[in-house]
CSV table of C-alpha atoms in Angstrom, one decimal:
chain,number,residue,atom,x,y,z
A,1,MET,CA,32.6,55.1,-33.9
A,2,ALA,CA,33.3,57.7,-31.3
A,3,ASP,CA,36.3,60.1,-30.9
A,4,TYR,CA,35.5,61.1,-27.3
A,5,VAL,CA,33.7,58.9,-24.8
A,6,TYR,CA,32.5,59.7,-21.3
A,7,VAL,CA,31.0,57.0,-19.1
A,8,ASP,CA,29.1,57.3,-15.9
A,9,ASN,CA,30.0,53.9,-14.7
A,10,SER,CA,27.7,53.6,-11.6
A,11,ASN,CA,24.7,54.9,-13.6
A,12,LEU,CA,25.4,52.4,-16.4
A,13,TYR,CA,26.1,49.5,-14.0
A,14,ILE,CA,23.0,49.9,-11.8
A,15,GLU,CA,20.6,50.6,-14.6
A,16,GLY,CA,22.0,47.6,-16.5
A,17,ARG,CA,21.2,45.4,-13.5
A,18,ARG,CA,17.6,46.7,-13.6
A,19,VAL,CA,17.2,46.0,-17.3
A,20,SER,CA,18.6,42.5,-16.8
A,21,ALA,CA,16.2,42.0,-13.9
A,22,VAL,CA,13.3,42.7,-16.2
A,23,THR,CA,14.8,40.4,-18.9
A,24,GLN,CA,15.2,37.7,-16.3
A,25,GLY,CA,11.6,38.0,-15.1
A,26,LEU,CA,12.5,39.4,-11.7
A,27,ALA,CA,10.4,42.5,-12.4
A,28,ASP,CA,7.5,43.0,-14.8
A,29,ASN,CA,8.9,46.2,-16.2
A,30,ILE,CA,11.7,48.8,-15.7
A,31,PHE,CA,9.5,51.0,-13.6
A,32,GLU,CA,8.8,48.2,-11.1
A,33,ALA,CA,12.5,47.4,-11.0
A,34,MET,CA,13.3,51.1,-10.3
A,35,ASN,CA,10.5,51.7,-7.8
A,36,GLU,CA,11.1,48.4,-5.9
A,37,GLY,CA,14.9,48.4,-6.1
A,38,ILE,CA,14.9,45.1,-8.0
A,39,LEU,CA,18.3,44.3,-9.5
A,40,ASP,CA,19.9,41.3,-11.2
A,41,HIS,CA,22.9,41.0,-9.0
A,42,GLY,CA,24.5,38.5,-11.4
A,43,TYR,CA,24.7,41.0,-14.3
A,44,THR,CA,28.0,42.7,-14.8
A,45,ILE,CA,29.2,44.6,-17.9
A,46,SER,CA,32.5,43.7,-19.4
A,47,PHE,CA,34.7,46.8,-19.7
A,48,GLY,CA,36.5,45.3,-22.7
A,49,LYS,CA,33.2,44.7,-24.6
A,50,LEU,CA,31.9,48.1,-23.6
A,51,HIS,CA,35.1,49.9,-24.8
A,52,GLU,CA,34.9,48.0,-28.1
A,53,PHE,CA,31.2,48.8,-28.5
A,54,LEU,CA,31.8,52.5,-28.0
A,55,CYS,CA,35.2,53.0,-29.6
A,56,GLY,CA,35.7,50.2,-32.1
A,57,THR,CA,38.6,47.8,-32.3
A,58,ASP,CA,41.4,50.3,-33.2
A,59,LYS,CA,42.3,52.0,-29.9
A,60,ARG,CA,44.6,54.4,-31.8
A,61,THR,CA,41.6,56.3,-33.3
A,62,ILE,CA,40.1,57.2,-29.9
A,63,LYS,CA,41.1,60.6,-28.5
A,64,ARG,CA,39.6,60.0,-25.1
A,65,ALA,CA,37.6,57.2,-23.4
A,66,ALA,CA,37.0,58.4,-19.9
A,67,LEU,CA,35.2,56.3,-17.2
A,68,PHE,CA,34.0,58.0,-14.1
A,69,GLY,CA,33.2,56.4,-10.8
A,70,SER,CA,33.7,56.1,-7.1
A,71,ARG,CA,37.1,55.3,-5.6
A,72,PRO,CA,37.0,51.7,-4.4
A,73,PRO,CA,38.6,50.3,-1.3
A,74,PRO,CA,42.3,49.7,-1.7
A,75,ASN,CA,41.9,45.9,-2.1
A,76,ASP,CA,39.4,46.2,-4.9
A,77,GLY,CA,40.9,45.7,-8.3
A,78,ILE,CA,37.8,46.5,-10.5
A,79,TRP,CA,39.3,49.6,-12.0
A,80,THR,CA,42.4,47.7,-13.2
A,81,PHE,CA,40.1,45.9,-15.7
A,82,ALA,CA,38.7,49.2,-16.9
A,83,GLN,CA,42.2,50.6,-17.5
A,84,LYS,CA,43.3,47.4,-19.3
A,85,ALA,CA,40.3,47.7,-21.6
A,86,GLY,CA,41.4,51.2,-22.6
A,87,PHE,CA,39.5,53.5,-20.3
A,88,GLU,CA,41.1,56.5,-18.6
A,89,LEU,CA,39.9,56.6,-15.0
A,90,HIS,CA,38.3,59.6,-13.2
A,91,LEU,CA,37.6,58.5,-9.6
A,92,GLU,CA,36.0,60.5,-6.8
A,93,ASP,CA,35.7,59.8,-3.1
A,94,ARG,CA,32.2,59.2,-1.8
A,95,ASN,CA,30.8,61.8,0.6
A,96,ILE,CA,30.3,61.3,4.4
A,97,LYS,CA,26.9,59.6,3.7
A,98,ASN,CA,28.6,57.2,1.3
A,99,LYS,CA,26.9,58.8,-1.7
A,100,GLU,CA,28.6,59.2,-5.0
A,101,LYS,CA,29.3,62.9,-5.8
A,102,LYS,CA,31.0,65.0,-8.4
A,103,ILE,CA,30.5,62.4,-11.2
A,104,ASP,CA,28.0,64.3,-13.4
A,105,THR,CA,29.7,67.6,-13.0
A,106,GLY,CA,33.1,65.9,-13.7
A,107,ILE,CA,31.8,64.4,-16.9
A,108,ALA,CA,30.1,67.6,-18.1
A,109,THR,CA,33.3,69.6,-17.3
A,110,LEU,CA,35.7,67.3,-19.1
A,111,LEU,CA,33.4,66.8,-22.1
A,112,THR,CA,33.0,70.6,-22.5
A,113,LYS,CA,36.8,71.2,-22.0
A,114,ASP,CA,37.6,68.6,-24.6
A,115,ALA,CA,35.1,69.9,-27.1
A,116,TYR,CA,36.3,73.5,-26.9
A,117,LYS,CA,40.1,72.9,-26.5
A,118,SER,CA,40.7,69.9,-28.7
A,119,GLY,CA,37.5,68.9,-30.5
A,120,ASP,CA,36.5,69.6,-34.0
A,121,PRO,CA,32.7,70.1,-34.4
A,122,HIS,CA,33.0,69.1,-38.1
A,123,ASP,CA,34.8,65.8,-37.5
A,124,ASP,CA,34.5,64.6,-33.9
A,125,VAL,CA,31.8,62.5,-32.3
A,126,PHE,CA,31.3,63.0,-28.6
A,127,VAL,CA,29.6,60.1,-26.8
A,128,LEU,CA,28.0,60.3,-23.4
A,129,VAL,CA,27.1,57.1,-21.6
A,130,ALA,CA,24.6,58.2,-19.0
A,131,GLY,CA,20.9,58.4,-18.6
A,132,ASP,CA,19.8,61.4,-16.5
A,133,ALA,CA,18.7,64.8,-17.6
A,134,ASP,CA,21.5,66.6,-15.7
A,135,TYR,CA,23.5,66.6,-18.9
A,136,VAL,CA,20.9,68.3,-21.1
A,137,PRO,CA,22.3,71.9,-20.7
A,138,THR,CA,25.8,70.7,-21.7
A,139,ILE,CA,24.5,68.8,-24.7
A,140,ASN,CA,22.3,71.7,-25.8
A,141,GLU,CA,25.2,74.2,-25.7
A,142,LEU,CA,27.5,71.9,-27.6
A,143,LYS,CA,24.9,71.2,-30.2
A,144,LYS,CA,24.4,75.0,-30.7
A,145,ASP,CA,28.0,75.3,-31.5
A,146,GLY,CA,27.8,72.5,-34.1
A,147,TYR,CA,29.1,69.5,-32.1
A,148,PHE,CA,27.6,66.0,-32.6
A,149,VAL,CA,26.8,64.5,-29.1
A,150,GLU,CA,25.5,61.0,-29.1
A,151,VAL,CA,23.9,59.5,-26.0
A,152,VAL,CA,24.3,55.8,-25.4
A,153,PHE,CA,22.3,54.3,-22.6
A,154,TRP,CA,19.6,51.8,-21.6
A,155,ASP,CA,16.3,52.5,-23.3
A,156,HIS,CA,14.7,54.1,-20.2
A,157,ALA,CA,17.1,57.0,-20.2
A,158,SER,CA,15.5,60.4,-19.5
A,159,LYS,CA,13.2,61.4,-22.3
A,160,GLU,CA,14.7,64.9,-22.2
A,161,LEU,CA,18.2,63.6,-22.5
A,162,ARG,CA,17.3,61.3,-25.5
A,163,GLU,CA,15.7,64.3,-27.2
A,164,ALA,CA,18.6,66.6,-26.6
A,165,ALA,CA,21.1,64.1,-28.1
A,166,SER,CA,22.2,64.4,-31.7
A,167,ARG,CA,21.5,60.7,-31.7
A,168,PHE,CA,20.4,58.2,-29.1
A,169,VAL,CA,21.6,54.6,-29.1
A,170,GLY,CA,19.7,52.3,-26.8
A,171,LEU,CA,21.6,49.5,-25.1
A,172,ASN,CA,18.8,47.1,-24.1
A,173,LYS,CA,19.2,45.0,-27.3
A,174,HIS,CA,23.0,44.8,-26.4
A,175,LEU,CA,22.4,43.6,-22.8
A,176,GLU,CA,23.8,40.1,-23.4
A,177,ASN,CA,26.6,41.2,-25.8
A,178,LEU,CA,28.0,43.5,-23.1
A,179,ARG,CA,27.8,40.9,-20.3
A,180,LEU,CA,31.0,39.8,-18.6
């Protein structure tokens, strides 16, 4: 069970659709799905199931469950479901080329701020739900100072990130349990 949780929603969502594509037989393996842009467009993660998986059932014990993503159009209610599930939203506007920006640095900044301002390296578990190696320097520094940083992501997360984590939890076996 986590005390602090930080989720890169787009990364989790897109890669989950790739894992599901492999499971559904739309791609032979995750590398084909990645290289060919093959996704299972019918796969969606339930924010409620995700929150419970990461934080447990007692929402009073979680100190922060932050979900990062892009600001949707005004008529899109997707983030309402995330808030109802217990996530605190951190939304960023897309850039002029419609690319998502500031998510990784936003997560790393908030995770670090929480660790050093509020966290207890002897008691608190920090959970990062992301798969790319951009987070390795943050994790390495926190671990040097005695923090436990768990990475939860699909099994094809960056090898460097998996190795940097205090513990890695693969999500592939939970694919259907997290389905909306």
